[in-house]
XYZ file of C-alpha atoms in Angstrom:
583
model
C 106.044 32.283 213.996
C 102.334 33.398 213.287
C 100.581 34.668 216.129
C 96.745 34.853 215.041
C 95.579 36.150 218.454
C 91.639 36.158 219.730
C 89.396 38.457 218.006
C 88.511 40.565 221.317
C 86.066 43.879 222.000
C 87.834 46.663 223.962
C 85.442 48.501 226.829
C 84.499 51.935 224.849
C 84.196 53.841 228.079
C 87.859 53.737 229.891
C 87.409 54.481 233.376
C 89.225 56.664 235.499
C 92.593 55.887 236.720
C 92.158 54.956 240.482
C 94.993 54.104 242.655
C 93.159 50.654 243.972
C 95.999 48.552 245.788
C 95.866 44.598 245.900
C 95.199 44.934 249.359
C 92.433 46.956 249.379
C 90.749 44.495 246.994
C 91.632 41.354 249.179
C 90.846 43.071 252.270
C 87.364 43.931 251.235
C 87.630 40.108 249.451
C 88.311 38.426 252.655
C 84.701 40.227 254.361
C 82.440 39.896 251.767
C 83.707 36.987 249.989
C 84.685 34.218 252.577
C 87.032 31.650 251.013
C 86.335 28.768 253.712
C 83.321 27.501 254.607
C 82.740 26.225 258.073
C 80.424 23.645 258.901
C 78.793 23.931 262.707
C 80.081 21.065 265.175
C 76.769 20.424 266.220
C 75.642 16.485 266.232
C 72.787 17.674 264.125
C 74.792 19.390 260.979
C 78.092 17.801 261.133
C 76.605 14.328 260.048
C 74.623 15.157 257.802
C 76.081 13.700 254.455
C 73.450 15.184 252.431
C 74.049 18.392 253.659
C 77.549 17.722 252.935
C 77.521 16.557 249.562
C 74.587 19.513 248.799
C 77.722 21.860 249.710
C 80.521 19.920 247.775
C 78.300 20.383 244.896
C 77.949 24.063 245.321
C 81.754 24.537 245.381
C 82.130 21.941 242.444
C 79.457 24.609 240.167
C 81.021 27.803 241.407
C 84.435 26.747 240.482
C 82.940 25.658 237.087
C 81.525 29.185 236.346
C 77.589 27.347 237.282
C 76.936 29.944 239.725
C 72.910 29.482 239.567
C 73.772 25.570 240.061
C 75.972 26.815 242.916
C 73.250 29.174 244.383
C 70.996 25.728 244.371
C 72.857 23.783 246.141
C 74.030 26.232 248.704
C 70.505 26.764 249.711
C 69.551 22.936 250.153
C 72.725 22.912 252.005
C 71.223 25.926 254.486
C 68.605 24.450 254.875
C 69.721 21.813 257.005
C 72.274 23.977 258.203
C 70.554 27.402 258.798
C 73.373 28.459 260.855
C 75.945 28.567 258.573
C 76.518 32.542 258.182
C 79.654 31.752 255.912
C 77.889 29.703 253.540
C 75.034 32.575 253.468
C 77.843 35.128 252.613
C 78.644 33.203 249.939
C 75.268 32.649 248.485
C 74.362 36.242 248.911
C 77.440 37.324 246.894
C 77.040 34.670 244.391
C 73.272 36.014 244.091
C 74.261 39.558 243.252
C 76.834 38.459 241.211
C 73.912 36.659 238.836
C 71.325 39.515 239.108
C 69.103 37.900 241.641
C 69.238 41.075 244.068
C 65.613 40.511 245.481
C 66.962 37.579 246.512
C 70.017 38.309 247.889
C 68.387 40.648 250.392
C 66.376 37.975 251.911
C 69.194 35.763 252.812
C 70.781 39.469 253.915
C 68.056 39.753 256.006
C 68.771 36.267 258.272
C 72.114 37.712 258.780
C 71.234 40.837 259.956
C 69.008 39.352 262.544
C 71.753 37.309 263.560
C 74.071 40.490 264.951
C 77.186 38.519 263.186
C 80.018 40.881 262.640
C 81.725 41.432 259.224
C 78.662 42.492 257.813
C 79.350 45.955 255.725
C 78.313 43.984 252.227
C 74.783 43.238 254.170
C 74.479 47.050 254.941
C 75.443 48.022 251.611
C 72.636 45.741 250.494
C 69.869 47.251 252.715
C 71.403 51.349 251.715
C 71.214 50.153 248.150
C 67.501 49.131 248.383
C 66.366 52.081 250.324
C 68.529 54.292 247.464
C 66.849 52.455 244.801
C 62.799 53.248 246.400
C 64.422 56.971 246.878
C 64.441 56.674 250.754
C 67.429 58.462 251.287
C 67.582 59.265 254.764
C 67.396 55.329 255.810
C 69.815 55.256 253.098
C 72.010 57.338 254.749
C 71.377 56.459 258.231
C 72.843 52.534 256.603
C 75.943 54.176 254.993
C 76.838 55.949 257.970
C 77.373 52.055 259.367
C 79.646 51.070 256.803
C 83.537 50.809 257.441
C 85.901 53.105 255.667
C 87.733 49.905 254.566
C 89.353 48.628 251.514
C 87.043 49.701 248.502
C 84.161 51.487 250.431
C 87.603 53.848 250.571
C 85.931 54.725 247.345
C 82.364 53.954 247.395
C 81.499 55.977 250.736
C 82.553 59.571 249.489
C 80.517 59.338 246.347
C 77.010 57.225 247.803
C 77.514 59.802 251.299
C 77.241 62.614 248.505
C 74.484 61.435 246.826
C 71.924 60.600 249.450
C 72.540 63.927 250.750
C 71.901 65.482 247.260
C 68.731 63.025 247.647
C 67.537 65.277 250.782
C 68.698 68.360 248.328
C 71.663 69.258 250.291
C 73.628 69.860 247.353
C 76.723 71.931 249.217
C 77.079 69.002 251.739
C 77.081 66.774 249.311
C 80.054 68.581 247.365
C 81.835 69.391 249.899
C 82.192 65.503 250.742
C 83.836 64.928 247.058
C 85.779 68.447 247.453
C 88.032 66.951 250.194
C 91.816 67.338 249.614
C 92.929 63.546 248.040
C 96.722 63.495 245.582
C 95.070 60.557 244.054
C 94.051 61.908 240.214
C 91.584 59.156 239.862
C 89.779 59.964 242.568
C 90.122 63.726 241.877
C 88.632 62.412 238.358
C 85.956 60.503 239.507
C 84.785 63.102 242.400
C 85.099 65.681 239.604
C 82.200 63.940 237.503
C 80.392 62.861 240.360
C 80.179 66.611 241.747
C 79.163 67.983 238.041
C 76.249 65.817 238.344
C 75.335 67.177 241.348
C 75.106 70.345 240.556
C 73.533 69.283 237.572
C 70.976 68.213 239.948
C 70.791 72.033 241.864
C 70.656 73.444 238.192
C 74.005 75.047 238.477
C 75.291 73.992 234.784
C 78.190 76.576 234.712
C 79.684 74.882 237.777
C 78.598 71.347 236.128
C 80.474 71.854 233.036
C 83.753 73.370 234.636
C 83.604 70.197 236.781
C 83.380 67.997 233.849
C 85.999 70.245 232.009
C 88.400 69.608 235.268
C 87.435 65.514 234.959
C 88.228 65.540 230.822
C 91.614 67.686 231.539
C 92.533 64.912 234.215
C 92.679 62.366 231.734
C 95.621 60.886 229.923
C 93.251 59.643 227.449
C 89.336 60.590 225.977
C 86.374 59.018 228.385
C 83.642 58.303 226.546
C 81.585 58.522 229.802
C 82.548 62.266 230.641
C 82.441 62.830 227.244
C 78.404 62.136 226.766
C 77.461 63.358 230.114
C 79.100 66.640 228.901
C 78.078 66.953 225.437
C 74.830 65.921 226.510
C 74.357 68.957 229.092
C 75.831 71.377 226.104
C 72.883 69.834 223.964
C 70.055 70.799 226.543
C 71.582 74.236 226.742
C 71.464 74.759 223.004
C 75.022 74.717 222.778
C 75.516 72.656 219.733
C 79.068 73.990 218.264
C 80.782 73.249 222.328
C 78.934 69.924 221.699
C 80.299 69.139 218.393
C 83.281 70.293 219.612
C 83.991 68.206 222.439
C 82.768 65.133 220.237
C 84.975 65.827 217.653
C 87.924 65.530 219.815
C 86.959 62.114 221.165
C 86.261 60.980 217.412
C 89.705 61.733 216.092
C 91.126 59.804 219.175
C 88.721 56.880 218.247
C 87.364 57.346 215.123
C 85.797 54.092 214.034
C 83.154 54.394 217.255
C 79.983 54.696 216.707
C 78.818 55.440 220.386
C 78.433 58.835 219.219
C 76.327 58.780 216.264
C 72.807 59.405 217.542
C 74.732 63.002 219.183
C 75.439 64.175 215.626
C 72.247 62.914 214.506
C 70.292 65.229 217.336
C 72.329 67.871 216.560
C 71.734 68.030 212.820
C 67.955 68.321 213.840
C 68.577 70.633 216.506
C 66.392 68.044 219.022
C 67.879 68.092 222.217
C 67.866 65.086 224.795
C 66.427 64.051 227.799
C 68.706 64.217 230.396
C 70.977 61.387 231.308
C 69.961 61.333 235.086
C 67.072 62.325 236.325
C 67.197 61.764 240.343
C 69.877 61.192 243.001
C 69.134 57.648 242.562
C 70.358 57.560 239.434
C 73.739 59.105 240.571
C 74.044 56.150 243.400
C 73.680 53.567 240.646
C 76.380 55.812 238.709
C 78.922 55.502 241.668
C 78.433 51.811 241.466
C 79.146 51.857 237.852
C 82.351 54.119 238.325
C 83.371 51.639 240.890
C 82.807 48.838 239.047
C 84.468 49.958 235.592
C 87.496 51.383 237.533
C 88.240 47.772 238.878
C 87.542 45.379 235.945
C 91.354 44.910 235.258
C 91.831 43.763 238.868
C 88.979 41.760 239.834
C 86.347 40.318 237.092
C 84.041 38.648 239.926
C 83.585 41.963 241.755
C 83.686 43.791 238.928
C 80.536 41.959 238.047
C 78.903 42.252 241.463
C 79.020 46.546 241.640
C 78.033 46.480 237.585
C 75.104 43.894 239.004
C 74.440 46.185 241.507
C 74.313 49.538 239.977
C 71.895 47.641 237.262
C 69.496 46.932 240.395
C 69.415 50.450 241.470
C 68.698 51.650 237.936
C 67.562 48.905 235.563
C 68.469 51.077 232.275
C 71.994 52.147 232.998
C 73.184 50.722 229.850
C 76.472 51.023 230.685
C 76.116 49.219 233.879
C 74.754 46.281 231.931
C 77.639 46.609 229.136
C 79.812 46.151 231.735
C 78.178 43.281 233.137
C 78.171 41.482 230.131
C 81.809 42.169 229.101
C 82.154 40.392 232.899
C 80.843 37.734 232.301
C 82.777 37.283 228.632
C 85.590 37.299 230.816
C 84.880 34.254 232.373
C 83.654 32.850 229.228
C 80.111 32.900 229.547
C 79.089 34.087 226.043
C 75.748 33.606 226.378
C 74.774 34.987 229.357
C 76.653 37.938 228.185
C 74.310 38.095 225.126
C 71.399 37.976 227.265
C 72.436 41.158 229.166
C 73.361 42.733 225.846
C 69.561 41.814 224.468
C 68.593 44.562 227.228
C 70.370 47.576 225.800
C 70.590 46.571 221.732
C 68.209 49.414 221.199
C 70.029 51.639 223.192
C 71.483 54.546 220.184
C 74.435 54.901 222.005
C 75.758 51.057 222.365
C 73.285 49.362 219.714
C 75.506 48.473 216.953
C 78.959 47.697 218.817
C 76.543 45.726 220.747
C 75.266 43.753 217.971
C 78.789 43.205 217.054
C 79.696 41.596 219.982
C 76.536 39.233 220.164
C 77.739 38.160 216.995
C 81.127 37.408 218.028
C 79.741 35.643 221.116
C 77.281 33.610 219.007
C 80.501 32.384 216.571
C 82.562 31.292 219.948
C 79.282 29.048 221.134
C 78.950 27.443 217.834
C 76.513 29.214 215.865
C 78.492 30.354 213.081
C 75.510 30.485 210.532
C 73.691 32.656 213.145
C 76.680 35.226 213.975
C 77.609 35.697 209.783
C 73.830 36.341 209.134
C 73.453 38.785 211.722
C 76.875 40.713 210.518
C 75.458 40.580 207.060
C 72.264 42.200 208.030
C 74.663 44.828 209.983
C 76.631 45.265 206.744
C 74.019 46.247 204.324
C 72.397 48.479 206.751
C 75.162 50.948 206.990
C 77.306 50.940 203.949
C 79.612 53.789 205.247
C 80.808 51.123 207.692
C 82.934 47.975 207.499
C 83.440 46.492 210.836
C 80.807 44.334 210.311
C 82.854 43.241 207.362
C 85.696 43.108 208.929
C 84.386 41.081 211.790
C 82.753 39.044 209.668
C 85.975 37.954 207.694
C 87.322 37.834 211.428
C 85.034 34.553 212.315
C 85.452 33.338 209.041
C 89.504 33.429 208.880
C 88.888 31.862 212.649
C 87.142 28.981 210.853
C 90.247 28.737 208.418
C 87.760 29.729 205.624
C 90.451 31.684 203.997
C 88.573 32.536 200.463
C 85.402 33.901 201.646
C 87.439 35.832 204.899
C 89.532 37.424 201.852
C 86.257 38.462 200.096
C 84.742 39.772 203.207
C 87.918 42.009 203.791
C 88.270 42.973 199.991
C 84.224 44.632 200.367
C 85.233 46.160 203.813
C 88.301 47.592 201.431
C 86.085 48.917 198.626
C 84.048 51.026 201.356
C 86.918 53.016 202.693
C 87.786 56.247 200.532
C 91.253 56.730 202.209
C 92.615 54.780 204.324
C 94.361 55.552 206.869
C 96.391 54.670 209.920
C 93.787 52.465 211.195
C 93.102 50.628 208.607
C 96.475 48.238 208.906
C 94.748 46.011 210.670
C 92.226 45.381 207.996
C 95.570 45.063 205.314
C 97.408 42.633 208.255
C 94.401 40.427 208.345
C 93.852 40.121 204.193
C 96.907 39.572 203.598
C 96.955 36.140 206.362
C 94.194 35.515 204.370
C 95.346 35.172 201.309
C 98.866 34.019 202.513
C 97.227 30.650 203.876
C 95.427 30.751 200.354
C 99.089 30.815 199.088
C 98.256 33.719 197.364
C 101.659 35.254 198.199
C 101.816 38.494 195.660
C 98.342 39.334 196.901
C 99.242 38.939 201.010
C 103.141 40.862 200.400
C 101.265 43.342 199.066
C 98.530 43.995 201.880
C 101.323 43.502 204.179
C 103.690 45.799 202.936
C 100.266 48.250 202.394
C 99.722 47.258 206.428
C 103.440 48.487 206.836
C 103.094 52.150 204.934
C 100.326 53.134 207.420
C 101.801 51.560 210.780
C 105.668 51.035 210.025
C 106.477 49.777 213.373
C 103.459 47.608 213.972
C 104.836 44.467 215.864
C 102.483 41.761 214.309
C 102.924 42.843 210.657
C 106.679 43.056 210.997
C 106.871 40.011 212.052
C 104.273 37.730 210.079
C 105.780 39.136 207.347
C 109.708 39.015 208.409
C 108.387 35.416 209.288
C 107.025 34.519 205.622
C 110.147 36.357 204.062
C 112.163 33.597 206.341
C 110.356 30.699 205.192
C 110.838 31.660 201.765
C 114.613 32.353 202.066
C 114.210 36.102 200.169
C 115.385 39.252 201.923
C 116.587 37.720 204.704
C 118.383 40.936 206.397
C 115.484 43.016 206.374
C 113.540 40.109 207.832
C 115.772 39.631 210.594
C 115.857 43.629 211.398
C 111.856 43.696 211.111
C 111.872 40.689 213.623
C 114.404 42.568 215.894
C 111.840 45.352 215.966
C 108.919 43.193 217.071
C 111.055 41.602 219.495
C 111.941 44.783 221.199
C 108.806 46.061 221.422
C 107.405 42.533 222.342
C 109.879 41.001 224.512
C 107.280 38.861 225.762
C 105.520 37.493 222.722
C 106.477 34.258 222.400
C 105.550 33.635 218.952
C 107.666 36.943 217.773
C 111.187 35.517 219.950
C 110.298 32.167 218.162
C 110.254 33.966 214.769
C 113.708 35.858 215.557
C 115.294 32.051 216.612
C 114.292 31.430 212.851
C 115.819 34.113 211.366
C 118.950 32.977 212.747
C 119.403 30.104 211.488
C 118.649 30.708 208.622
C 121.842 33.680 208.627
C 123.714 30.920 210.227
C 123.769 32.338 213.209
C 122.931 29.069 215.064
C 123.478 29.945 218.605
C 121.670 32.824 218.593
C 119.099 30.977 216.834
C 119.090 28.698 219.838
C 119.101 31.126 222.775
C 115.968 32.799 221.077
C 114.389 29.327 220.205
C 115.099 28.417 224.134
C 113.974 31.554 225.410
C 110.426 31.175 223.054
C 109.647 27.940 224.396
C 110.070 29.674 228.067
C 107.975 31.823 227.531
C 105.098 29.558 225.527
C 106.153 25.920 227.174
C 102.589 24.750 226.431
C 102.852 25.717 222.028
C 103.736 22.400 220.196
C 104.920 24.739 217.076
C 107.401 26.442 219.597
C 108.752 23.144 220.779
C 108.835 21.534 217.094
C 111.080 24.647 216.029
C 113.477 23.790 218.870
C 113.733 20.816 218.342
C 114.534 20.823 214.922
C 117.498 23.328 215.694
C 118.465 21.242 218.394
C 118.868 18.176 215.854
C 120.998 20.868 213.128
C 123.319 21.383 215.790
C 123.914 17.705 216.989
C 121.852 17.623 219.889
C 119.751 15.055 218.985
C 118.433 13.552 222.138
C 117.489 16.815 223.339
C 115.724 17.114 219.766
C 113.921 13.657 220.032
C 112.521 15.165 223.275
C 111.560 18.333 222.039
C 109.221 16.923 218.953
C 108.128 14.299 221.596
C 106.876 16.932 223.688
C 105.749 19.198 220.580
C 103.384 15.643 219.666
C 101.566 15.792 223.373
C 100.526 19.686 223.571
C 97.929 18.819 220.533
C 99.450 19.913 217.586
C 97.895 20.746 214.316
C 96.461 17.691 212.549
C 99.009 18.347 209.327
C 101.849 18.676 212.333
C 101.128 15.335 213.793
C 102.191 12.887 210.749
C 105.735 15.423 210.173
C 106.267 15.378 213.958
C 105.948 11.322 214.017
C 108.508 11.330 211.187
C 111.183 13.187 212.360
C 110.866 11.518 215.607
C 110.911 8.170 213.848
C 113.793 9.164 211.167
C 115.132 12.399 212.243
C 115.974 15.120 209.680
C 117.547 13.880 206.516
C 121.393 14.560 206.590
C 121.958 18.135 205.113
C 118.888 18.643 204.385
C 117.062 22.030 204.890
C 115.406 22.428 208.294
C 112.477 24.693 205.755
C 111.659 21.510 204.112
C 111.203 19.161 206.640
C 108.743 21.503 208.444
């Protein structure tokens, strides 16, 4: 079966590897972030219904992703019941979480006057805003209050070291991040922290062999490292260890562009400004590490540490990208665009920023805006073609297969040699012109897809899947399909491509298994379900058919689906007839 997954932006910074357990996460989820909310039994509160219902409707808009509708409704709720430390927690963390900091800290403030316990996330709050006005030794004097407890594991070392640096005690500062620790991560993440340090003391040659020790760490290039590095070599006049170490991170990622305005600088031999400046600016950088090295694991916190690293340093770009891939995580497109207005003149993240405003604005409904603003991108920079490419992205989205094909032809024309890259731009023609039925055209952008990526799951089986559904080498098909499905095991669409395949060798109970075991792993795909079921009704199971295509005709099938589906429930498949046709 076709698979035509979501058109999605990768983070171009990978953060280091920490060893963060699940429990670390829900231990320092269970103080910050209380998941009950308890009411006081006081005559006065617990009658109130309007309190009540103010409350219910908080919960109702955080659970709907409304968190600014939440943070309203919490605070009518407090107001009636001032009391209610729980429901404060929550409304502090749901403030940070949207940016509104200043806020945050006054309801922190009622707390700390309270003398409730739990309260390390308050104290964090109060360090944070002495940090930001460069008062480091109140700074300190709050961190030294904080538990060493679930993720402050990892926060402490690196904000202890930098308020210290912050009173210019570099060595003590160090020597916190130079403690023993068989966690590489961490070793990787002290490592850059400590080069910026001593960045800080003006000891470069000890910066750079920290940084060196933080890229040799790594499994795979950080872009982070990577510009703090080459952007230290650059103030020194070191231009060829500059290039250098860019080089090496292009050929691992060569279509970025995060490192254009580098090459540009060094062409002209004009060196930057350094990328921090003050010991504040490495506290909002330990937020940031934080933050990046747990957005697999937790979205909402990752968005609270990117929110506050932000508030320490307002033009932390990467802090903000961060943010904003956050909150496209939880689907809020245009927030995220609002966050990525901040930094679109930033040289580093400008254009893939652009590019993902433009996404955003296609997945909210403004199509017209998000192809105009790709064109623009396109015809600034002819040397490039993802704004081609994205561009025939959102139109192939919007089934508009001709102009998709024409964006991805131009994108074509651009590119000198291609290479291995570039099968994704072949892969996505060639569906292009395949639902164009354009076959010679999409075999041949598949097969071109094929000679630079030969064991590239979703080629080999889109088009072992189309040579199926033609009936034309069928044995390659089925060993192309085979591939996918060992590398894939878990694709859905790929095991309901293989179940294909195998009927159409006559192999129909292996064709059944794999049609079975597809509709396990996708139960909620109505194509998935159709397939079985017409197997099911080749083989004589025809009840279990009937119920197959009746479920197929309730997960919202395809409007051209819905009339066939009816049909065969209705009639069945014709006696001897091809299972191909009737589909």
């Amino acid at each position: 079966m076709f698979n035509q997954r979501k058109i999605t932006f990768k983070s171009f910074f990978s953060p280091p590897a920490l060893t963060i357990t699940l429990a670390s996460i829900i231990l320092f989820a269970c103080v910050i972030f209380p998941t009950g909310i308890s009411f006081s039994k006081s005559k006065d509160y617990s009658s109130s219904s309007a309190q009540f219902g103010s409350y219910l409707a908080g919960r109702h808009a955080q659970f709907n992703s409304d968190p600014n509708f939440a943070i309203h409704y919490y605070l009518s709720s407090l107001k009636t019941n001032p009391k209610n430390l729980e429901l404060r927690k929550r409304t502090i963390a749901l403030m940070v979480s949207e940016g509104r900091i200043n806020e945050a800290l006054v309801q922190a403030n009622f707390i700390s006057k309270a003398g409730t316990e739990n309260v390390d996330f308050i104290t964090l709050l109060s360090a944070l805003k002495n940090a930001k006005n460069q008062n480091f030794l109140s700074a300190k004097n709050k961190i030294k209050d904080l538990s060493n407890k679930g993720l402050n594991t990892f926060l402490l070392p690196m904000l202890q070291a930098w308020v210290l640096a912050g009173e210019k005690k570099y060595d003590e500062g160090l020597k916190i991040l130079d403690r023993e620790t068989n966690n590489d991560g961490l070793k990787t993440l002290f490592s850059v922290h400590g080069a910026l340090i001593c960045e800080r003391a003006g000891r470069n040659k000890e910066a750079i062999k920290r940084y060196q020790l933080a890229l040799k760490l790594r499994e795979s290039p950080n872009l982070r490292v990577t510009i703090l590095l080459g952007n230290l070599y650059e103030r020194m006049s070191k231009y060829d260890k500059a290039t250098e170490l860019y080089n090496k991170f292009k050929s691992e990622l060569p279509n970025t562009t995060l490192l254009d305005g580098a090459y540009k600088r060094i062409k002209a031999k004009r060196k930057p400004a350094p990328l921090h400046t003050s010991a504040r600016d490495g506290v909002a950088e330990a937020l940031f590490s934080l933050a990046s090295a747990i957005q697999t694991q937790n979205p909402f916190q990752t968005l609270i540490y990117g929110r506050l690293a932000s508030y320490v340093r307002p033009s932390l770009s990467i802090a903000n990208l961060l943010v904003a891939e956050s909150l496209e995580e939880n689907n809020r497109l245009l927030d995220a665009n609002k966050v990525y207005s901040r930094i679109i003149k930033d040289p580093y993240y400008s254009w893939i920023v652009r590019l993902r405003i433009a996404d955003n604005l296609d997945r909210v409904g403004e199509t017209k805006k998000a192809i105009k603003a790709l064109e623009i991108m396109a015809q600034e920079n002819k040397q490039r073609v993802d704004a081609l490419t994205n561009m025939g992205n959102i139109l192939q989205r919007h089934k508009k297969y001709e102009e998709s094909s024409k964006s991805y032809e131009e994108a074509k024309e651009r590119i000198l040699q291609f290479k291995k890259r570039h099968w994704s731009l072949h892969y996505s023609l060639g569906i292009s012109y395949e639902r164009q039925k354009k076959w010679a055209l999409a075999e041949k952008n598949f097969l071109m897809a094929l000679e630079l990526q030969p064991n590239q799951p979703s080629v080999l089986n889109y088009l072992g899947y189309s040579w199926v559904d033609q009936g034309v080498n069928l044995v390659r098909a089925e060993a192309m399909i085979r591939n996918a499905v060992k590398q894939r095991p878990r694709d859905g669409y790929i095991v309901d491509s293989l179940g294909w395949v195998l009927y159409r060798l006559g192999n129909l109970e292996g064709a059944v298994k794999a049609l079975e075991r597809a509709v396990q792993i996708r139960p909620e795909d109505p194509t998935i379900n159709d397939h079985l079921g017409d197997i099911y009704w080749a083989i004589g199971r025809k009840r279990e058919a009937t119920f197959q295509w009746n479920r197929a005709l309730i997960l919202d099938p395809e409007e051209d689906q819905i009339t066939k589906i009816k049909k065969k429930i209705s009639s069945g498949l014709p006696k001897n007839l091809d299972i191909k046709k009737a589909r």
